[in-house]
Short mmCIF file of C-alpha atoms and ligand atoms in Angstrom, two decimals:
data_model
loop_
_atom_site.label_atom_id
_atom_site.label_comp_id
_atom_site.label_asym_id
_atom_site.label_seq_id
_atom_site.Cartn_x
_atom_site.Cartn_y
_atom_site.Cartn_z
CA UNK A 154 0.00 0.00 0.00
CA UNK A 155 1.40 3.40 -0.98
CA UNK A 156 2.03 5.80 1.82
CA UNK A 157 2.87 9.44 2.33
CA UNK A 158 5.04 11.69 4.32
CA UNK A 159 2.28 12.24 6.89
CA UNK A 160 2.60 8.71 8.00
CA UNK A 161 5.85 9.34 9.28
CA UNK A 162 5.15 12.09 11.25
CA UNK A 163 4.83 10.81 14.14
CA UNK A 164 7.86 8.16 14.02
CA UNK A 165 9.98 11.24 12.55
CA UNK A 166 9.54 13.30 15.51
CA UNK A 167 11.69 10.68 17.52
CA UNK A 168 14.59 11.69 15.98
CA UNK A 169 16.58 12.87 18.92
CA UNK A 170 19.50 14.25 16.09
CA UNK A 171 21.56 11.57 18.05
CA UNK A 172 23.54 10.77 14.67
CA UNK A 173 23.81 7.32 15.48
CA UNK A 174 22.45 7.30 11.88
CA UNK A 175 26.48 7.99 10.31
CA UNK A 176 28.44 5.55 11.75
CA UNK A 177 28.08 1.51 12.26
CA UNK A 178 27.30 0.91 15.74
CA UNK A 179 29.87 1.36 18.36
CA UNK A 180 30.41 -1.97 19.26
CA UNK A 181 30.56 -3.07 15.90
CA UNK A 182 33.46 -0.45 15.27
CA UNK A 183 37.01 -2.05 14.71
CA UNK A 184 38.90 0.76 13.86
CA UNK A 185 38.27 4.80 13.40
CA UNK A 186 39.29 4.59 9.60
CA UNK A 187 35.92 2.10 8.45
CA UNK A 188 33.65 3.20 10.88
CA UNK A 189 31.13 5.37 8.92
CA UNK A 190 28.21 3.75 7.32
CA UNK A 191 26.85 6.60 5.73
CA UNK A 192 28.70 7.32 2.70
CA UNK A 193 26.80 10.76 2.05
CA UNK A 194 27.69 12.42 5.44
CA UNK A 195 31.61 11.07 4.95
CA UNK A 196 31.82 12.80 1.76
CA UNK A 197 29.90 16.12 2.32
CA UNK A 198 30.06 16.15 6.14
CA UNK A 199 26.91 18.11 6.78
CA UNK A 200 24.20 16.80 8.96
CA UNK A 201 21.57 17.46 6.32
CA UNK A 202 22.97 14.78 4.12
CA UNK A 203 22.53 11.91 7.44
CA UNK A 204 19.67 9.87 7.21
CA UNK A 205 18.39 12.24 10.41
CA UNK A 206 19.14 15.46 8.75
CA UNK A 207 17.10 13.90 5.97
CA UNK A 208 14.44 13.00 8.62
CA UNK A 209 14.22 16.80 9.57
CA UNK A 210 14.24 17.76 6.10
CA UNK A 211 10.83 15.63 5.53
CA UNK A 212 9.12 17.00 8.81
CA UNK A 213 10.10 20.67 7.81
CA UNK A 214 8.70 20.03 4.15
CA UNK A 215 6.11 18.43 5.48
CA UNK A 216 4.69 21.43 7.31
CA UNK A 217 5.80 23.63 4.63
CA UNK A 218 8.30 25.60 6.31
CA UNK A 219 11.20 25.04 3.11
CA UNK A 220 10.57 24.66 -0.82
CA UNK A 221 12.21 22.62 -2.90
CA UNK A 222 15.58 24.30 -4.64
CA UNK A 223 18.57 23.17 -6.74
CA UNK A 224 20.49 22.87 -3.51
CA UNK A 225 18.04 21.12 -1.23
CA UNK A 226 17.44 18.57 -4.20
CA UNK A 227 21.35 17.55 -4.13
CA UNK A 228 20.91 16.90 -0.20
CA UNK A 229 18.16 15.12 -1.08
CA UNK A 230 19.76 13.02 -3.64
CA UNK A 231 23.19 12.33 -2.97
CA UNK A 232 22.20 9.48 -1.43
CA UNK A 233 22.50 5.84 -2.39
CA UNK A 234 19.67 4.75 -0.48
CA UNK A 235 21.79 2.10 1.12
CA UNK A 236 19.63 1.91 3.97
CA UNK A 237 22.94 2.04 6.09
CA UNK A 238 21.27 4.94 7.88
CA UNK A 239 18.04 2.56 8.53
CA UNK A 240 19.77 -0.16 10.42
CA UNK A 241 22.32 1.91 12.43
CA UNK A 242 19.08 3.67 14.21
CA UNK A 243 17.33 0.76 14.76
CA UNK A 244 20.14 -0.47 16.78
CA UNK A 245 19.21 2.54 19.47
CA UNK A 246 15.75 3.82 18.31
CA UNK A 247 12.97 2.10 16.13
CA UNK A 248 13.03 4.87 13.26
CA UNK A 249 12.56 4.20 9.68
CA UNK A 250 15.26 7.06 8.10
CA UNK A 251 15.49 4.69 4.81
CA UNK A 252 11.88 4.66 4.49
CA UNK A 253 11.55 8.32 5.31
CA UNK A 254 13.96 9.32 2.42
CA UNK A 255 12.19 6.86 -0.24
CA UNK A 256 8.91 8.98 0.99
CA UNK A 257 10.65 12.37 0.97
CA UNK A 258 12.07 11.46 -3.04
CA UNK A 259 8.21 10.15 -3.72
CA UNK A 260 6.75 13.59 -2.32
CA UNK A 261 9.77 15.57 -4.48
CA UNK A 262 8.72 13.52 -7.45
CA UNK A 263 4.57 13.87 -6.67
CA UNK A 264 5.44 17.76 -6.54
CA UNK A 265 7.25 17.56 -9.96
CA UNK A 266 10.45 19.18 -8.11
CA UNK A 267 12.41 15.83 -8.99
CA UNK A 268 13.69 13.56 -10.03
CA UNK A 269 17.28 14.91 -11.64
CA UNK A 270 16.99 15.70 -15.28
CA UNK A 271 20.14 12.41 -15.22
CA UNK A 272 17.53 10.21 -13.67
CA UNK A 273 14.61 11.42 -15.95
CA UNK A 274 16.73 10.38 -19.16
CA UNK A 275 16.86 6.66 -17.75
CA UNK A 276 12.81 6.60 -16.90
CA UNK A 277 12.66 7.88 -20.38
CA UNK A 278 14.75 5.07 -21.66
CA UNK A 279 13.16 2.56 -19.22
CA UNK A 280 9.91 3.58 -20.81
CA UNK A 281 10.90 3.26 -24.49
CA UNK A 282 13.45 0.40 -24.63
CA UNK A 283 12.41 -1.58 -21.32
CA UNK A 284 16.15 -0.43 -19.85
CA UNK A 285 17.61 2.34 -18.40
CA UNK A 286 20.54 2.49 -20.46
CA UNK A 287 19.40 3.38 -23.64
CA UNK A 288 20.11 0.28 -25.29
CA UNK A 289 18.01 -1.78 -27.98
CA UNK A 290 15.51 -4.25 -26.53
CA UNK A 291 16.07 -6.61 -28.97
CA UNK A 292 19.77 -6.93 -28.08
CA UNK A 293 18.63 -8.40 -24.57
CA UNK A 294 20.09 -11.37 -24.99
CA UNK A 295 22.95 -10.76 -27.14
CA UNK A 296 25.05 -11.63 -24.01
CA UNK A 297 23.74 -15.47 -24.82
CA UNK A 298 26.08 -18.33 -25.45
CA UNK A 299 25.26 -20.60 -27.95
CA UNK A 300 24.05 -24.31 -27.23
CA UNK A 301 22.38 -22.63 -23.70
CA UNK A 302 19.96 -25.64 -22.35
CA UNK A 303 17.39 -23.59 -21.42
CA UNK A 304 13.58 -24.71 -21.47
CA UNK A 305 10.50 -22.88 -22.75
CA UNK A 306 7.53 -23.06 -20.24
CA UNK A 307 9.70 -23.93 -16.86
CA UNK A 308 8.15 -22.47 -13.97
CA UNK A 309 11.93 -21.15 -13.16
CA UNK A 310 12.57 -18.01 -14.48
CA UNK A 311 16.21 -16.54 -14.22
CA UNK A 312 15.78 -13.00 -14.60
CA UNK A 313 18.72 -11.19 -16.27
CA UNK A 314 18.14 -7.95 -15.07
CA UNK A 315 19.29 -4.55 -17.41
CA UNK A 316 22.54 -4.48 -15.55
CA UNK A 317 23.67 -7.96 -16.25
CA UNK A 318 22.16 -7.78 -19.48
CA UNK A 319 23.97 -4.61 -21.11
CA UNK A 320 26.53 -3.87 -18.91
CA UNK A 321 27.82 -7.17 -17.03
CA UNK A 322 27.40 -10.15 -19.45
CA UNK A 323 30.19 -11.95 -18.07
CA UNK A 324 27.88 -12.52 -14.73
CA UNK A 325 24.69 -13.93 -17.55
CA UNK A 326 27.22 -16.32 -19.11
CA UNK A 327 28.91 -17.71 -15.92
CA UNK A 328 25.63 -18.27 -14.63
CA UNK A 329 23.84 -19.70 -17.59
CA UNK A 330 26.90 -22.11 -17.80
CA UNK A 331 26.60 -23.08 -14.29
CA UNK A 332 22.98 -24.27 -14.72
CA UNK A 333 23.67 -25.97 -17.83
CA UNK A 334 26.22 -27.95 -15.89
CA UNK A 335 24.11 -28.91 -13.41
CA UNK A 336 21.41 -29.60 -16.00
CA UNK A 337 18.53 -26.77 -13.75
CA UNK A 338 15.46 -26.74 -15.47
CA UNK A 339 15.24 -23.21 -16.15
CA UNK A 340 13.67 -20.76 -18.74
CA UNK A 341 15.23 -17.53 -20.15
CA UNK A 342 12.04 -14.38 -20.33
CA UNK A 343 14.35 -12.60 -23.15
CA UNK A 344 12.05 -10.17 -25.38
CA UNK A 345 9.85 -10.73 -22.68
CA UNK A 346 11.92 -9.37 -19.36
CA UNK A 347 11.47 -5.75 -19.10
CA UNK A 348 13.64 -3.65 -15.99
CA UNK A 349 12.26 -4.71 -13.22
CA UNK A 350 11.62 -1.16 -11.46
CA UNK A 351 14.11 -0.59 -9.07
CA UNK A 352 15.97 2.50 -11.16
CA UNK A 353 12.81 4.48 -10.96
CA UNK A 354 11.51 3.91 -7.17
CA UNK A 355 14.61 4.04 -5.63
CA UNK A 356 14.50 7.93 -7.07
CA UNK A 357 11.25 8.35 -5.78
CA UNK A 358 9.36 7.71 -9.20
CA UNK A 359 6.99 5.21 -7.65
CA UNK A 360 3.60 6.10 -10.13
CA UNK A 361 5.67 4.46 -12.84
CA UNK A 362 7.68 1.98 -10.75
CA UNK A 363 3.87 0.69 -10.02
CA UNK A 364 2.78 0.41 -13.73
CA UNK A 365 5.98 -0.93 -14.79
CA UNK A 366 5.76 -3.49 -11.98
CA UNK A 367 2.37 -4.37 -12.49
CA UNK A 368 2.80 -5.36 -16.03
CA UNK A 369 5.85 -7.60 -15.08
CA UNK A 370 3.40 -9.30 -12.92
CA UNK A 371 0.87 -10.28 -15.16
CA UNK A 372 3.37 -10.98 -17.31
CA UNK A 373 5.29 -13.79 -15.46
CA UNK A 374 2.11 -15.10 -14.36
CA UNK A 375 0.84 -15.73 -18.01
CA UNK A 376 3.82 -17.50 -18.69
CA UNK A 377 3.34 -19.48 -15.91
CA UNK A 378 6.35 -18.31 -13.93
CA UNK A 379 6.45 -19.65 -10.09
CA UNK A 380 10.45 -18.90 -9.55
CA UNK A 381 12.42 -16.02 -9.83
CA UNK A 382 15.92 -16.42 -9.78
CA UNK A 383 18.16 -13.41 -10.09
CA UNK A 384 22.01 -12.47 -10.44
CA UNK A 385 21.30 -8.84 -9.52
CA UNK A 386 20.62 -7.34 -5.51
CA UNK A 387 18.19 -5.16 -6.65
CA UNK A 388 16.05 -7.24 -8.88
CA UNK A 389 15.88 -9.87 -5.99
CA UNK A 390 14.88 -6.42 -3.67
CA UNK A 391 12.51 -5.44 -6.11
CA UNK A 392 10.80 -8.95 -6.31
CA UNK A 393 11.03 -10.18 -2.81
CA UNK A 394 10.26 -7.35 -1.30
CA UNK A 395 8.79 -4.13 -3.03
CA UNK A 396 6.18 -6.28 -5.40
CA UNK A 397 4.08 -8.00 -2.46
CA UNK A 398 4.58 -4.99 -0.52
CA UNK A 399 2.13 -2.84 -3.08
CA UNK A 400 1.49 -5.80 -5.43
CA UNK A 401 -0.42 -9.36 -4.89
CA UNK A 402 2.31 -11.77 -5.65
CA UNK A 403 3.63 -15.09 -4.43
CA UNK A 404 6.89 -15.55 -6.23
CA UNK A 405 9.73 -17.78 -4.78
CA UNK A 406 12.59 -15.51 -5.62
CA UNK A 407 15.91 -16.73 -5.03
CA UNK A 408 19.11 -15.20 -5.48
CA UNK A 409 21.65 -16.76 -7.68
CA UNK A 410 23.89 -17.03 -4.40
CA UNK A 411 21.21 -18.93 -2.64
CA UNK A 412 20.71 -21.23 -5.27
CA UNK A 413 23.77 -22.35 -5.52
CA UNK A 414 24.49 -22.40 -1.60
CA UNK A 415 21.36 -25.01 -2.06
CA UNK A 416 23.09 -27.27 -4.43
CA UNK A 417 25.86 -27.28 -2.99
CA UNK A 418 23.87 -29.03 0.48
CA UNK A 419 22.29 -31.27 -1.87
CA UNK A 420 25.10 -32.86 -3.78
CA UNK A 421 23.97 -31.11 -6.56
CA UNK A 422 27.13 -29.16 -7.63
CA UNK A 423 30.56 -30.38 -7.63
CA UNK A 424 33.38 -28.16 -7.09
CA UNK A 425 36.59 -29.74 -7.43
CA UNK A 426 38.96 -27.01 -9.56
CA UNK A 427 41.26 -25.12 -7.34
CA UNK A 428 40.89 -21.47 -7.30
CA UNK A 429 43.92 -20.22 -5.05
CA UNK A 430 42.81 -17.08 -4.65
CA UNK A 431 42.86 -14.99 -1.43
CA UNK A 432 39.40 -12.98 -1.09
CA UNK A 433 37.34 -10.59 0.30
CA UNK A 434 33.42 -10.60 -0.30
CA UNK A 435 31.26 -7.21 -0.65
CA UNK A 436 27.25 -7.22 0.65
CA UNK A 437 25.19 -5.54 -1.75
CA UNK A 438 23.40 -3.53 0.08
CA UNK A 439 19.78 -4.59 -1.38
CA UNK A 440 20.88 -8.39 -0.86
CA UNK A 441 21.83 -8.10 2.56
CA UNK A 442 20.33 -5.63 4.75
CA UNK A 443 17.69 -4.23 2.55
CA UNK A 444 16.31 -7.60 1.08
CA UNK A 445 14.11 -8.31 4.41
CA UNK A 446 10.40 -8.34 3.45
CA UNK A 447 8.00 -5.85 5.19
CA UNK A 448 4.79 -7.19 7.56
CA UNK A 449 2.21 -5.37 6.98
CA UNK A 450 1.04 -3.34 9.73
CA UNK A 451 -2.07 -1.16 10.58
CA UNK A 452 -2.12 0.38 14.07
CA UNK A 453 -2.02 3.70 15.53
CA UNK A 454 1.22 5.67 16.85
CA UNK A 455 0.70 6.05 20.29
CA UNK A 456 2.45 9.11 22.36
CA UNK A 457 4.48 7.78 25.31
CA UNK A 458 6.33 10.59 26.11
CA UNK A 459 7.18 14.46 24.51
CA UNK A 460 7.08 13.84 21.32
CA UNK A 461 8.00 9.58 21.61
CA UNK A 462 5.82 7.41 19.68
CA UNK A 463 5.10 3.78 19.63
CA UNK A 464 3.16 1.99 17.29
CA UNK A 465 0.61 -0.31 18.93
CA UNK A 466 0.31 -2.86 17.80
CA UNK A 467 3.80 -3.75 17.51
CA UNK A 468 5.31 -3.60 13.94
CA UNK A 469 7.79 -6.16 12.60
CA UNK A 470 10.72 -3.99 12.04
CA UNK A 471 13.32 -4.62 9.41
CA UNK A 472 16.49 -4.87 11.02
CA UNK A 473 18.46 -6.36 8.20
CA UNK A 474 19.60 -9.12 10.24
CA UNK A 475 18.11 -11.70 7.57
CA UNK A 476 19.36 -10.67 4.68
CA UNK A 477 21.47 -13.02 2.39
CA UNK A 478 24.68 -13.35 4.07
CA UNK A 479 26.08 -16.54 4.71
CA UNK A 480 24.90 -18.45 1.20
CA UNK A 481 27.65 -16.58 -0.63
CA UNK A 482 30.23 -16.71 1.89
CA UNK A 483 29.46 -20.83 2.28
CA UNK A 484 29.68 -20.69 -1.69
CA UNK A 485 33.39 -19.19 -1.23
CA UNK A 486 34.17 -21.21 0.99
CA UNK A 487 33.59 -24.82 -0.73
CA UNK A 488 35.89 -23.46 -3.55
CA UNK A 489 39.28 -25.39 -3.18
CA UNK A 490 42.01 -23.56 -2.42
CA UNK A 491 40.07 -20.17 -1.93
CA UNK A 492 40.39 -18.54 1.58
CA UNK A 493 37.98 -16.16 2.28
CA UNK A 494 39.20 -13.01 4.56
CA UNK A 495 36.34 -10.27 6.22
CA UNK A 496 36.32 -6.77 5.87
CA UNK A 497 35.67 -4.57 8.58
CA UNK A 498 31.58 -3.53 7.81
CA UNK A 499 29.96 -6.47 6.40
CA UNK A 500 26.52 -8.00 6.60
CA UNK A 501 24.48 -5.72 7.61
CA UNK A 502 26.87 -3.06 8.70
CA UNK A 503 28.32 -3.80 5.09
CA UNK A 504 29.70 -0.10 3.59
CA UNK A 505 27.73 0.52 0.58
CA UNK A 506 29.50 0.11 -3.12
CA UNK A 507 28.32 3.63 -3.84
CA UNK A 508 26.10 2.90 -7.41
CA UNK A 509 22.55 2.89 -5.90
CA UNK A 510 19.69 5.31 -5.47
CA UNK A 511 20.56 6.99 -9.11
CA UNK A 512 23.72 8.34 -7.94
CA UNK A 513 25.45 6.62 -10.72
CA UNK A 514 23.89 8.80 -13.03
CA UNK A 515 23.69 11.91 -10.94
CA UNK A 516 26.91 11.86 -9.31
CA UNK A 517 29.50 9.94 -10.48
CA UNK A 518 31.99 11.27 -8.69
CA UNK A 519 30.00 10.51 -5.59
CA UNK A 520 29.53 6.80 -6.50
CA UNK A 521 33.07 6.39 -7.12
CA UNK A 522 34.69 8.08 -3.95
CA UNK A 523 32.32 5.87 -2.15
CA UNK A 524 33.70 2.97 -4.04
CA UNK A 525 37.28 3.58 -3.76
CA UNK A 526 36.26 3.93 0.12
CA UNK A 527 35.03 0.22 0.02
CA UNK A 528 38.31 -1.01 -2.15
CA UNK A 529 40.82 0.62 0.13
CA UNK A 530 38.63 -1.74 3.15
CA UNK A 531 38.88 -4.52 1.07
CA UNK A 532 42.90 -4.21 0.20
CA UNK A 533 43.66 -3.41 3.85
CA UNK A 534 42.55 -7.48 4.52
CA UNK A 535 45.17 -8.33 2.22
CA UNK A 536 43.32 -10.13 -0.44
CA UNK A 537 44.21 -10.11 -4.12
CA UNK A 538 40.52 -10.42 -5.06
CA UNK A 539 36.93 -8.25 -4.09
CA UNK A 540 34.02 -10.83 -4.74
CA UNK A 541 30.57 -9.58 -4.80
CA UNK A 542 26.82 -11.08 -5.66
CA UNK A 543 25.32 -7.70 -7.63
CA UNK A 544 26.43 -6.83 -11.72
CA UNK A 545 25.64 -3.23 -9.97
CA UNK A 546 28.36 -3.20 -7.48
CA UNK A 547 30.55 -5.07 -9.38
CA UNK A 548 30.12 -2.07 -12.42
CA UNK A 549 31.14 0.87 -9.69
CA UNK A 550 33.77 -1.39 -7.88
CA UNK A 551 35.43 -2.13 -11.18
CA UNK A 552 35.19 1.34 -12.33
CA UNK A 553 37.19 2.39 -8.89
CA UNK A 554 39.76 -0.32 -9.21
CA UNK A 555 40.59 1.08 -12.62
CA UNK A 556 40.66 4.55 -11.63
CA UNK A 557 42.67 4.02 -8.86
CA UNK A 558 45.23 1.70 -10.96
CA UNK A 559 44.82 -1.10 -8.37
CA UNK A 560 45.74 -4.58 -8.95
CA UNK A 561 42.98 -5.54 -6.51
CA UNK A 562 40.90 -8.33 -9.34
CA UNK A 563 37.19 -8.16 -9.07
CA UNK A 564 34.96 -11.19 -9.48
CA UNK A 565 31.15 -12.19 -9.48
CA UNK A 566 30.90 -15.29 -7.08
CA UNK A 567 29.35 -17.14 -10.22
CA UNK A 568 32.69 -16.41 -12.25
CA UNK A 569 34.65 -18.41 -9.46
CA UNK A 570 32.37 -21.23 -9.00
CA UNK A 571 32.50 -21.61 -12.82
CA UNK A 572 36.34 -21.66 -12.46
CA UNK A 573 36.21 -24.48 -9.79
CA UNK A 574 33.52 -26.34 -12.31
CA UNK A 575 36.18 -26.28 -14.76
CA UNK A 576 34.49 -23.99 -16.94
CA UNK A 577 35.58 -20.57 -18.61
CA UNK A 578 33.35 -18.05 -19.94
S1 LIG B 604 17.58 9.03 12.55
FE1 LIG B 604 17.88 7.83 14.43
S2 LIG B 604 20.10 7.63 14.67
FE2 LIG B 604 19.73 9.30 13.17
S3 LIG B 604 19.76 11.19 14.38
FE3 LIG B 604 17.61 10.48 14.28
S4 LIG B 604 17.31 9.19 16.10
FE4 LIG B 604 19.51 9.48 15.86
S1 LIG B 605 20.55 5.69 2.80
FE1 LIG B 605 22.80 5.44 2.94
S2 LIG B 605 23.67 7.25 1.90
FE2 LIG B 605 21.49 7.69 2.30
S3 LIG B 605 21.49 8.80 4.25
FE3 LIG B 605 21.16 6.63 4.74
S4 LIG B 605 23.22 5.78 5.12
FE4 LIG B 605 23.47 7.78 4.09
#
């Protein structure tokens, strides 16, 4: 069910401006250097840009005491929606910041102050060719190997996802030639798989986000589809969480990591290749933390105290404790001759990559400070390799390591469990 800023008022006027909100919890902090969690307040180091300072932002606009400007709409956007903000109060207060910005982008959007004109271009293209990056519909599936075993009318879908499609087609063939392997009955949606929505709600676009979603809907379910597996963290967000949380849907969706976590206990994949390879592995943010489904709740926010609220009945809060954490990291860790090594912030204290919420496309200077923030964590373990689950991540991690003329490697997990399968792309 769609909401509105005046929802939150109430749970927004707990914010004690404690700024809990920028950093990982204290206890949780190894060392001053990776302690942030908010990328936007270590880079422009003004409260406004916290996940609080947003929160104050969305009361104050919410009783019309500021208007939306040039300025106020960078605040407002140079933010990657990470949701690192989200958990980091919950481990004090029970406030929603995450879901407070998503509503504050929604209202910006509703009042025709925003999106940016960057993000605008990719709705366009969304619209037109079914991706955000411009590119031809029919070449959806130019990534494809030939001989790929894949089955018309399986109730397994994989879903590509524009990212993987376009931009990371290494992660589509590893992962195709994975299930071929291990002979999955799957089905491929080609012409048929259209972005799945996440590019335009994460900027607050949610009208078309809706439409666009609802069509995918109906779609899968006319061709029969009762599994969703997908290589992409914000696809597997999208489906498992923001489609039955406006939508009526029932989709197993699975992550790619998952799956193969579950063959793996099975006996169903074999991995007997060494890979001697000393790694580090990245959370995407919307696979770990931000991949918890909501409850539905309807209640009333009761006042305890000054201006303390509690919602009675309780809610189910998201803490991002459940997110998809070990599957990968048991994945890594059946690969011979692999040893995987932890960063400082992972799970769901994980330090965001730096791509999402449209600041790829807005700021791309933004997305790949943030990044080379997350590389320098994962070279100070001492591994030659940053693995990750997300063609998103891996785009703006690759794009720092090359900037910064590292000789830190990058890899999707499938690419490695390909490797120890014997296989090459
Ligand atoms: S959002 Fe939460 S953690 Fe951040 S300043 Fe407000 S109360 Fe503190
Ligand atoms: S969502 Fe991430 S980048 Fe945005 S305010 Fe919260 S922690 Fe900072």
């Amino acid at each position: 069910m769609a909401a509105s800023l005046s929802d939150y008022e109430k749970l927004m006027a707990g914010c004690i401006r404690c700024s809990n909100c920028k950093f990982i919890p204290a206890l949780q902090i190894k060392s001053q250097r990776f302690s942030a969690i908010c990328p936007a307040i270590e880079r422009y180091n003004f409260h406004a840009y916290s996940g609080g300072g947003k929160t104050i932002i969305a009361q104050a606009m919410l009783k019309n005491r500021i208007q939306y400007t040039e300025e106020l709409l960078k605040v407002i956007y140079r933010c990657t929606a990470c949701g690192g903000c989200d958990i980091a109060c919950k481990f004090f207060f029970e406030l929603e910041p995450l879901e407070v910005i998503l509503e504050l982008r929604n209202h910006c959007v509703e009042s025709g102050a925003g999106p940016l004109p960057q993000h605008k271009k990719y709705i366009e293209s969304v619209k037109l060719n079914h991706n955000p990056y411009g590119e031809n519909h029919e070449e959806r599936l130019s990534w494809l190997p030939k001989n790929t075993s894949f089955k018309e009318g399986s109730e397994t879908a994989y879903f590509v996802g524009c990212t993987t499609s376009y931009r990371r087609k290494e992660i589509a063939q590893a992962t195709t030639k994975i299930f071929d392997k291990v002979d999955l009955d799957y089905t491929l949606l080609g012409s048929e798989e259209f972005c799945c929505g996440s590019p335009l709600i994460r900027v607050g676009d949610r009208k078309d986000a809706l439409e666009l979603m609802r069509k995918n809907v109906e779609k899968l379910k006319n061709l029969g589809i009762k599994r969703i597996v997908t290589s992409c963290a914000g696809c597997y967000s999208m489906f498992k969480v923001e489609y039955p949380r406006y939508l009526n849907t029932n989709f197993q969706v699975i992550h790619t990591s998952e799956l193969l976590d579950n063959m793996l206990k099975e006996g169903k994949l074999e991995l007997s290749k060494e890979v001697p390879l000393k790694v580090t592995y990245h959370d995407p943010c919307h696979l770990g933390r931000n991949s918890e489904p909501y409850t539905p709740w309807q209640g009333q926010m009761v006042k305890v105290v000054s201006r303390i609220y509690i919602p009675v009945p309780p809610k189910v809060i998201r803490r991002g404790t459940n997110g998809v954490y070990e599957p990968p990291r048991n994945v890594l860790r059946s690969i011979p001759g692999l040893e995987l090594v932890e960063m400082e912030r992972i799970k769901e204290y994980a330090y965001c990559c730096g791509a999402g919420g449209g600041v790829k496309s807005a700021f791309p200077d933004f997305a790949l400070w943030t990044a080379s923030n997350r590389v320098e964590e994962a070279k100070a373990t001492g591994a030659e390799a940053l693995v990750s689950c997300c063609p998103f991540c891996a785009t703006n991690l690759k794009d720092a390591i090359r900037e910064k003329g590292e000789k830190m490697k990058f890899y999707d997990l499938t690419e490695l469990v390909l490797k120890s399968m014997g296989g090459s792309i």
